[in-house]
PDB file of C-alpha atoms and ligand atoms in Angstrom:
ATOM      1  CA  MET A 165      69.749  18.648  -7.350  1.00  0.00           C
ATOM      2  CA  THR A 166      72.171  21.481  -8.154  1.00  0.00           C
ATOM      3  CA  GLU A 167      72.731  24.232  -5.643  1.00  0.00           C
ATOM      4  CA  LEU A 168      72.529  27.470  -7.430  1.00  0.00           C
ATOM      5  CA  LEU A 169      75.390  29.547  -6.073  1.00  0.00           C
ATOM      6  CA  TYR A 170      74.711  32.540  -8.329  1.00  0.00           C
ATOM      7  CA  LEU A 171      71.435  33.225  -6.607  1.00  0.00           C
ATOM      8  CA  ARG A 172      73.073  34.359  -3.311  1.00  0.00           C
ATOM      9  CA  ASP A 173      76.275  35.663  -4.806  1.00  0.00           C
ATOM     10  CA  ALA A 174      76.350  36.782  -8.543  1.00  0.00           C
ATOM     11  CA  TYR A 175      79.913  37.889  -8.093  1.00  0.00           C
ATOM     12  CA  LEU A 176      81.274  34.503  -7.387  1.00  0.00           C
ATOM     13  CA  ARG A 177      83.613  33.613 -10.299  1.00  0.00           C
ATOM     14  CA  GLU A 178      85.241  30.278  -9.086  1.00  0.00           C
ATOM     15  CA  PHE A 179      83.921  27.361  -7.211  1.00  0.00           C
ATOM     16  CA  ASP A 180      84.490  23.830  -6.298  1.00  0.00           C
ATOM     17  CA  ALA A 181      81.840  21.174  -7.005  1.00  0.00           C
ATOM     18  CA  THR A 182      81.420  17.318  -7.264  1.00  0.00           C
ATOM     19  CA  VAL A 183      80.110  15.743 -10.530  1.00  0.00           C
ATOM     20  CA  ILE A 184      76.655  14.036  -9.696  1.00  0.00           C
ATOM     21  CA  ALA A 185      75.852  12.626 -13.273  1.00  0.00           C
ATOM     22  CA  VAL A 186      77.380  12.421 -16.715  1.00  0.00           C
ATOM     23  CA  ASP A 187      75.545  12.201 -19.975  1.00  0.00           C
ATOM     24  CA  GLY A 188      77.743  12.244 -22.883  1.00  0.00           C
ATOM     25  CA  ALA A 189      79.647  15.505 -22.945  1.00  0.00           C
ATOM     26  CA  SER A 190      77.429  17.170 -20.436  1.00  0.00           C
ATOM     27  CA  VAL A 191      77.892  16.951 -16.552  1.00  0.00           C
ATOM     28  CA  ALA A 192      75.489  17.795 -13.745  1.00  0.00           C
ATOM     29  CA  LEU A 193      77.097  19.214 -10.526  1.00  0.00           C
ATOM     30  CA  ASP A 194      76.103  19.316  -6.899  1.00  0.00           C
ATOM     31  CA  ARG A 195      76.526  23.032  -6.900  1.00  0.00           C
ATOM     32  CA  THR A 196      77.275  25.621  -9.727  1.00  0.00           C
ATOM     33  CA  ALA A 197      77.931  29.315 -10.268  1.00  0.00           C
ATOM     34  CA  PHE A 198      77.271  28.966 -13.987  1.00  0.00           C
ATOM     35  CA  TYR A 199      74.041  30.572 -15.000  1.00  0.00           C
ATOM     36  CA  PRO A 200      71.812  28.162 -17.048  1.00  0.00           C
ATOM     37  CA  THR A 201      69.782  29.834 -19.959  1.00  0.00           C
ATOM     38  CA  GLY A 202      66.397  31.093 -18.651  1.00  0.00           C
ATOM     39  CA  GLY A 203      64.212  34.122 -17.865  1.00  0.00           C
ATOM     40  CA  GLY A 204      65.479  35.899 -20.944  1.00  0.00           C
ATOM     41  CA  GLN A 205      69.199  35.655 -19.841  1.00  0.00           C
ATOM     42  CA  PRO A 206      71.647  33.475 -21.738  1.00  0.00           C
ATOM     43  CA  HIS A 207      73.832  30.831 -20.185  1.00  0.00           C
ATOM     44  CA  ASP A 208      77.420  31.514 -18.966  1.00  0.00           C
ATOM     45  CA  THR A 209      80.455  29.987 -20.487  1.00  0.00           C
ATOM     46  CA  GLY A 210      83.843  29.313 -18.843  1.00  0.00           C
ATOM     47  CA  MET A 211      86.000  26.356 -17.778  1.00  0.00           C
ATOM     48  CA  LEU A 212      85.372  23.242 -15.682  1.00  0.00           C
ATOM     49  CA  GLY A 213      88.810  21.669 -14.885  1.00  0.00           C
ATOM     50  CA  THR A 214      90.587  21.877 -18.332  1.00  0.00           C
ATOM     51  CA  ALA A 215      87.224  21.653 -20.448  1.00  0.00           C
ATOM     52  CA  ALA A 216      85.446  24.549 -21.825  1.00  0.00           C
ATOM     53  CA  VAL A 217      81.963  24.997 -20.765  1.00  0.00           C
ATOM     54  CA  VAL A 218      80.006  25.850 -23.940  1.00  0.00           C
ATOM     55  CA  GLU A 219      76.428  25.591 -22.886  1.00  0.00           C
ATOM     56  CA  VAL A 220      74.529  25.483 -19.489  1.00  0.00           C
ATOM     57  CA  ARG A 221      71.030  24.408 -19.208  1.00  0.00           C
ATOM     58  CA  LYS A 222      68.624  23.531 -16.324  1.00  0.00           C
ATOM     59  CA  ASP A 223      66.628  20.199 -16.320  1.00  0.00           C
ATOM     60  CA  GLY A 224      64.337  19.784 -13.425  1.00  0.00           C
ATOM     61  CA  ASP A 225      66.427  20.475 -10.267  1.00  0.00           C
ATOM     62  CA  ASP A 226      69.882  19.741 -12.230  1.00  0.00           C
ATOM     63  CA  VAL A 227      71.990  22.165 -13.873  1.00  0.00           C
ATOM     64  CA  TRP A 228      73.908  20.432 -16.844  1.00  0.00           C
ATOM     65  CA  HIS A 229      77.155  21.878 -18.407  1.00  0.00           C
ATOM     66  CA  ARG A 230      78.210  20.806 -21.837  1.00  0.00           C
ATOM     67  CA  LEU A 231      81.856  20.472 -22.283  1.00  0.00           C
ATOM     68  CA  GLU A 232      84.394  20.660 -24.957  1.00  0.00           C
ATOM     69  CA  GLY A 233      87.561  18.839 -23.542  1.00  0.00           C
ATOM     70  CA  PRO A 234      88.094  16.220 -20.922  1.00  0.00           C
ATOM     71  CA  VAL A 235      84.786  15.001 -19.364  1.00  0.00           C
ATOM     72  CA  PRO A 236      85.064  14.037 -15.606  1.00  0.00           C
ATOM     73  CA  ALA A 237      83.449  11.215 -14.130  1.00  0.00           C
ATOM     74  CA  PRO A 238      80.544  10.879 -11.532  1.00  0.00           C
ATOM     75  CA  GLY A 239      82.005  11.596  -8.070  1.00  0.00           C
ATOM     76  CA  ASP A 240      85.027  13.575  -9.177  1.00  0.00           C
ATOM     77  CA  ALA A 241      85.894  16.879  -7.604  1.00  0.00           C
ATOM     78  CA  VAL A 242      86.134  19.863 -10.107  1.00  0.00           C
ATOM     79  CA  ARG A 243      86.757  23.474 -10.253  1.00  0.00           C
ATOM     80  CA  GLY A 244      84.583  25.768 -12.190  1.00  0.00           C
ATOM     81  CA  VAL A 245      85.628  29.222 -13.425  1.00  0.00           C
ATOM     82  CA  VAL A 246      82.969  31.469 -14.943  1.00  0.00           C
ATOM     83  CA  GLU A 247      84.073  33.692 -18.042  1.00  0.00           C
ATOM     84  CA  TRP A 248      83.691  36.885 -16.187  1.00  0.00           C
ATOM     85  CA  ASP A 249      83.594  39.502 -18.857  1.00  0.00           C
ATOM     86  CA  ARG A 250      80.656  37.933 -20.433  1.00  0.00           C
ATOM     87  CA  ARG A 251      78.864  37.461 -17.093  1.00  0.00           C
ATOM     88  CA  HIS A 252      79.298  40.846 -15.996  1.00  0.00           C
ATOM     89  CA  GLU A 253      78.117  42.314 -19.383  1.00  0.00           C
ATOM     90  CA  LEU A 254      74.994  40.141 -18.848  1.00  0.00           C
ATOM     91  CA  MET A 255      74.575  41.363 -15.235  1.00  0.00           C
ATOM     92  CA  ARG A 256      74.776  45.029 -16.431  1.00  0.00           C
ATOM     93  CA  THR A 257      72.253  44.220 -19.223  1.00  0.00           C
ATOM     94  CA  HIS A 258      69.807  42.478 -17.081  1.00  0.00           C
ATOM     95  CA  THR A 259      69.917  45.301 -14.425  1.00  0.00           C
ATOM     96  CA  ALA A 260      69.309  47.877 -17.241  1.00  0.00           C
ATOM     97  CA  MET A 261      66.233  45.940 -18.133  1.00  0.00           C
ATOM     98  CA  HIS A 262      64.821  46.260 -14.695  1.00  0.00           C
ATOM     99  CA  VAL A 263      65.531  49.879 -14.657  1.00  0.00           C
ATOM    100  CA  LEU A 264      63.863  50.204 -17.937  1.00  0.00           C
ATOM    101  CA  CYS A 265      60.652  48.244 -16.723  1.00  0.00           C
ATOM    102  CA  GLY A 266      60.525  50.477 -13.615  1.00  0.00           C
ATOM    103  CA  VAL A 267      60.976  53.827 -15.420  1.00  0.00           C
ATOM    104  CA  ILE A 268      58.187  52.863 -17.982  1.00  0.00           C
ATOM    105  CA  TRP A 269      55.835  51.639 -15.172  1.00  0.00           C
ATOM    106  CA  ASN A 270      56.314  54.935 -13.274  1.00  0.00           C
ATOM    107  CA  ALA A 271      56.166  57.069 -16.304  1.00  0.00           C
ATOM    108  CA  TYR A 272      53.157  55.318 -18.218  1.00  0.00           C
ATOM    109  CA  GLY A 273      51.769  52.565 -15.910  1.00  0.00           C
ATOM    110  CA  VAL A 274      52.447  50.165 -18.609  1.00  0.00           C
ATOM    111  CA  PRO A 275      53.736  46.547 -17.981  1.00  0.00           C
ATOM    112  CA  VAL A 276      56.481  44.545 -19.962  1.00  0.00           C
ATOM    113  CA  THR A 277      55.193  41.464 -21.791  1.00  0.00           C
ATOM    114  CA  GLY A 278      58.445  39.830 -22.709  1.00  0.00           C
ATOM    115  CA  GLY A 279      62.079  40.379 -23.428  1.00  0.00           C
ATOM    116  CA  ASN A 280      65.476  38.761 -24.300  1.00  0.00           C
ATOM    117  CA  MET A 281      69.081  39.814 -23.768  1.00  0.00           C
ATOM    118  CA  GLU A 282      72.615  39.257 -25.187  1.00  0.00           C
ATOM    119  CA  PRO A 283      75.684  40.830 -23.449  1.00  0.00           C
ATOM    120  CA  LEU A 284      75.272  44.704 -23.648  1.00  0.00           C
ATOM    121  CA  SER A 285      72.082  44.596 -25.890  1.00  0.00           C
ATOM    122  CA  ALA A 286      68.453  43.650 -25.191  1.00  0.00           C
ATOM    123  CA  ARG A 287      64.919  43.952 -26.605  1.00  0.00           C
ATOM    124  CA  MET A 288      61.819  44.244 -24.298  1.00  0.00           C
ATOM    125  CA  ASP A 289      58.193  44.232 -25.328  1.00  0.00           C
ATOM    126  CA  PHE A 290      55.529  46.508 -23.669  1.00  0.00           C
ATOM    127  CA  GLU A 291      51.718  46.733 -23.802  1.00  0.00           C
ATOM    128  CA  PHE A 292      51.754  50.132 -25.577  1.00  0.00           C
ATOM    129  CA  ASP A 293      49.090  51.162 -28.245  1.00  0.00           C
ATOM    130  CA  PRO A 294      50.284  53.346 -29.710  1.00  0.00           C
ATOM    131  CA  LEU A 295      53.818  54.384 -28.522  1.00  0.00           C
ATOM    132  CA  PRO A 296      53.695  57.833 -26.900  1.00  0.00           C
ATOM    133  CA  GLU A 297      55.214  60.810 -28.834  1.00  0.00           C
ATOM    134  CA  GLY A 298      58.854  61.182 -28.068  1.00  0.00           C
ATOM    135  CA  PHE A 299      59.003  57.916 -26.232  1.00  0.00           C
ATOM    136  CA  GLY A 300      62.628  56.840 -27.196  1.00  0.00           C
ATOM    137  CA  PRO A 301      64.512  60.017 -26.111  1.00  0.00           C
ATOM    138  CA  ARG A 302      62.237  60.459 -23.026  1.00  0.00           C
ATOM    139  CA  ILE A 303      62.917  56.855 -21.909  1.00  0.00           C
ATOM    140  CA  GLU A 304      66.569  57.116 -22.445  1.00  0.00           C
ATOM    141  CA  GLU A 305      66.891  60.180 -20.391  1.00  0.00           C
ATOM    142  CA  LEU A 306      64.698  58.806 -17.605  1.00  0.00           C
ATOM    143  CA  VAL A 307      66.861  55.471 -17.510  1.00  0.00           C
ATOM    144  CA  ASN A 308      70.144  57.185 -17.581  1.00  0.00           C
ATOM    145  CA  ALA A 309      69.019  59.485 -14.683  1.00  0.00           C
ATOM    146  CA  GLU A 310      68.277  56.301 -12.628  1.00  0.00           C
ATOM    147  CA  LEU A 311      71.702  54.923 -13.498  1.00  0.00           C
ATOM    148  CA  ARG A 312      73.478  58.045 -12.404  1.00  0.00           C
ATOM    149  CA  ALA A 313      71.504  57.983  -9.197  1.00  0.00           C
ATOM    150  CA  ASP A 314      73.429  54.863  -8.217  1.00  0.00           C
ATOM    151  CA  ARG A 315      70.551  53.166  -6.600  1.00  0.00           C
ATOM    152  CA  PRO A 316      71.405  50.068  -4.435  1.00  0.00           C
ATOM    153  CA  ILE A 317      70.189  46.608  -5.674  1.00  0.00           C
ATOM    154  CA  GLU A 318      69.166  44.210  -2.871  1.00  0.00           C
ATOM    155  CA  VAL A 319      68.421  40.513  -3.263  1.00  0.00           C
ATOM    156  CA  SER A 320      66.267  38.710  -0.613  1.00  0.00           C
ATOM    157  CA  PHE A 321      64.318  35.536  -0.150  1.00  0.00           C
ATOM    158  CA  ILE A 322      60.917  35.642   1.179  1.00  0.00           C
ATOM    159  CA  PRO A 323      58.141  33.154   1.819  1.00  0.00           C
ATOM    160  CA  ARG A 324      55.789  32.868  -1.266  1.00  0.00           C
ATOM    161  CA  SER A 325      52.712  33.668   0.931  1.00  0.00           C
ATOM    162  CA  ALA A 326      54.309  37.056   1.779  1.00  0.00           C
ATOM    163  CA  ALA A 327      55.502  37.731  -1.795  1.00  0.00           C
ATOM    164  CA  VAL A 328      51.890  37.429  -3.269  1.00  0.00           C
ATOM    165  CA  LEU A 329      50.757  40.008  -0.787  1.00  0.00           C
ATOM    166  CA  ASP A 330      53.457  42.500  -1.627  1.00  0.00           C
ATOM    167  CA  ARG A 331      51.850  45.394  -3.577  1.00  0.00           C
ATOM    168  CA  GLU A 332      55.064  46.394  -5.395  1.00  0.00           C
ATOM    169  CA  LEU A 333      55.381  42.747  -6.703  1.00  0.00           C
ATOM    170  CA  ILE A 334      51.899  42.154  -7.906  1.00  0.00           C
ATOM    171  CA  ARG A 335      52.508  43.941 -11.271  1.00  0.00           C
ATOM    172  CA  THR A 336      55.263  41.453 -12.038  1.00  0.00           C
ATOM    173  CA  LYS A 337      52.869  38.638 -11.702  1.00  0.00           C
ATOM    174  CA  VAL A 338      54.489  36.970  -8.651  1.00  0.00           C
ATOM    175  CA  SER A 339      51.172  35.047  -8.317  1.00  0.00           C
ATOM    176  CA  LEU A 340      52.436  33.012 -11.336  1.00  0.00           C
ATOM    177  CA  VAL A 341      55.286  31.580  -9.261  1.00  0.00           C
ATOM    178  CA  PRO A 342      54.385  27.789  -9.004  1.00  0.00           C
ATOM    179  CA  GLU A 343      52.479  26.944  -5.621  1.00  0.00           C
ATOM    180  CA  HIS A 344      55.303  24.438  -4.768  1.00  0.00           C
ATOM    181  CA  VAL A 345      57.800  27.091  -4.492  1.00  0.00           C
ATOM    182  CA  ALA A 346      58.122  27.966  -0.815  1.00  0.00           C
ATOM    183  CA  GLU A 347      60.557  30.893  -1.036  1.00  0.00           C
ATOM    184  CA  VAL A 348      60.618  33.677  -3.619  1.00  0.00           C
ATOM    185  CA  ARG A 349      63.744  35.403  -4.559  1.00  0.00           C
ATOM    186  CA  VAL A 350      63.141  39.247  -4.759  1.00  0.00           C
ATOM    187  CA  VAL A 351      65.481  41.600  -6.647  1.00  0.00           C
ATOM    188  CA  ASP A 352      64.869  45.245  -5.530  1.00  0.00           C
ATOM    189  CA  ILE A 353      66.382  48.232  -7.035  1.00  0.00           C
ATOM    190  CA  VAL A 354      65.468  50.347  -4.092  1.00  0.00           C
ATOM    191  CA  GLY A 355      62.978  52.906  -4.643  1.00  0.00           C
ATOM    192  CA  LEU A 356      62.421  51.969  -8.324  1.00  0.00           C
ATOM    193  CA  ASP A 357      61.676  48.387  -9.354  1.00  0.00           C
ATOM    194  CA  LYS A 358      60.984  45.095  -7.394  1.00  0.00           C
ATOM    195  CA  GLN A 359      60.710  41.908  -9.056  1.00  0.00           C
ATOM    196  CA  ALA A 360      60.620  38.171  -8.318  1.00  0.00           C
ATOM    197  CA  ASP A 361      63.469  36.898 -10.314  1.00  0.00           C
ATOM    198  CA  GLY A 362      66.150  34.279 -10.671  1.00  0.00           C
ATOM    199  CA  GLY A 363      68.746  36.183 -12.747  1.00  0.00           C
ATOM    200  CA  THR A 364      72.189  37.833 -12.022  1.00  0.00           C
ATOM    201  CA  HIS A 365      72.310  41.615 -11.400  1.00  0.00           C
ATOM    202  CA  VAL A 366      74.953  44.165 -10.400  1.00  0.00           C
ATOM    203  CA  ARG A 367      75.103  45.813  -7.014  1.00  0.00           C
ATOM    204  CA  SER A 368      74.036  49.360  -7.897  1.00  0.00           C
ATOM    205  CA  THR A 369      72.560  50.998 -10.947  1.00  0.00           C
ATOM    206  CA  ALA A 370      75.835  53.173 -11.578  1.00  0.00           C
ATOM    207  CA  GLU A 371      77.607  49.771 -12.368  1.00  0.00           C
ATOM    208  CA  VAL A 372      75.433  49.438 -15.369  1.00  0.00           C
ATOM    209  CA  GLY A 373      77.034  52.191 -17.172  1.00  0.00           C
ATOM    210  CA  ARG A 374      75.001  54.120 -19.849  1.00  0.00           C
ATOM    211  CA  PHE A 375      71.880  53.179 -21.548  1.00  0.00           C
ATOM    212  CA  ARG A 376      70.861  53.879 -25.223  1.00  0.00           C
ATOM    213  CA  VAL A 377      67.556  53.366 -27.045  1.00  0.00           C
ATOM    214  CA  VAL A 378      68.668  51.858 -30.481  1.00  0.00           C
ATOM    215  CA  LYS A 379      65.199  51.641 -32.027  1.00  0.00           C
ATOM    216  CA  THR A 380      61.461  51.173 -31.253  1.00  0.00           C
ATOM    217  CA  GLU A 381      59.080  49.032 -33.411  1.00  0.00           C
ATOM    218  CA  SER A 382      55.622  47.881 -33.438  1.00  0.00           C
ATOM    219  CA  LYS A 383      54.917  44.192 -33.158  1.00  0.00           C
ATOM    220  CA  GLY A 384      51.192  44.546 -33.471  1.00  0.00           C
ATOM    221  CA  LYS A 385      48.234  45.930 -31.404  1.00  0.00           C
ATOM    222  CA  GLY A 386      49.283  46.402 -27.902  1.00  0.00           C
ATOM    223  CA  ASN A 387      52.731  45.248 -28.353  1.00  0.00           C
ATOM    224  CA  LYS A 388      55.654  47.522 -28.903  1.00  0.00           C
ATOM    225  CA  ARG A 389      59.291  46.488 -29.010  1.00  0.00           C
ATOM    226  CA  ILE A 390      62.253  48.520 -27.655  1.00  0.00           C
ATOM    227  CA  ARG A 391      65.915  47.665 -28.622  1.00  0.00           C
ATOM    228  CA  ILE A 392      68.479  48.952 -26.192  1.00  0.00           C
ATOM    229  CA  GLU A 393      72.146  48.806 -25.688  1.00  0.00           C
ATOM    230  CA  VAL A 394      74.339  49.288 -22.570  1.00  0.00           C
ATOM    231  CA  LEU A 395      77.467  51.408 -22.935  1.00  0.00           C
ATOM    232  CA  ASP A 396      80.452  51.894 -20.525  1.00  0.00           C
ATOM    233  CA  GLY A 397      79.684  54.796 -18.158  1.00  0.00           C
TER     234      GLY A 397
HETATM  235 ZN1   ZN B1080      66.273  40.297 -13.111  1.00  0.00          ZN
END
């Protein structure tokens, strides 16, 4: 089982770990700061010892790191270094998606149905039918106002039984968190958006930078797609 260090400290760039299993060019560690692909957020890259980490994926309770370079052996102590520029861009982008969700919920009462991101760009789907008049410019203005407001972003861990009763979490379908999960990680953009979430985020909305709507498109009835990008403040 791999301890997920990024859940408690998204700013951790370097860490020491022990190899618990090896499969070809992939190694599982007892702890990692590398984010594995999931929840719409792509995996981190970086270095493990002198090898490059080119893919990170979660399999059950283990995180596997696919390497290009020398592969360590089970029991070896290794040092991991996360490629920080890419990770921080993903943290900014991921946080921008939360702000977008909160703004759209507050302005229109419409939930998100899906999304995916790359560093500094993302798409998100919402249950609109049709898209409201002047939607793109209005959303861009509202999101940028929230970024400038520099809202703090707090991460906490609460019992599942408490999370399913939290009215602010209900719209993000916290009830879908599997029954066996005892504790839910909650990411709260204070006063704007609260979600049960395992991704990495920045500490305040101002750190995101600036937000731009690239385009909006219809993906069918009750499903409208928004493409966005994140720019330096
Ligand atoms: Zn998130």
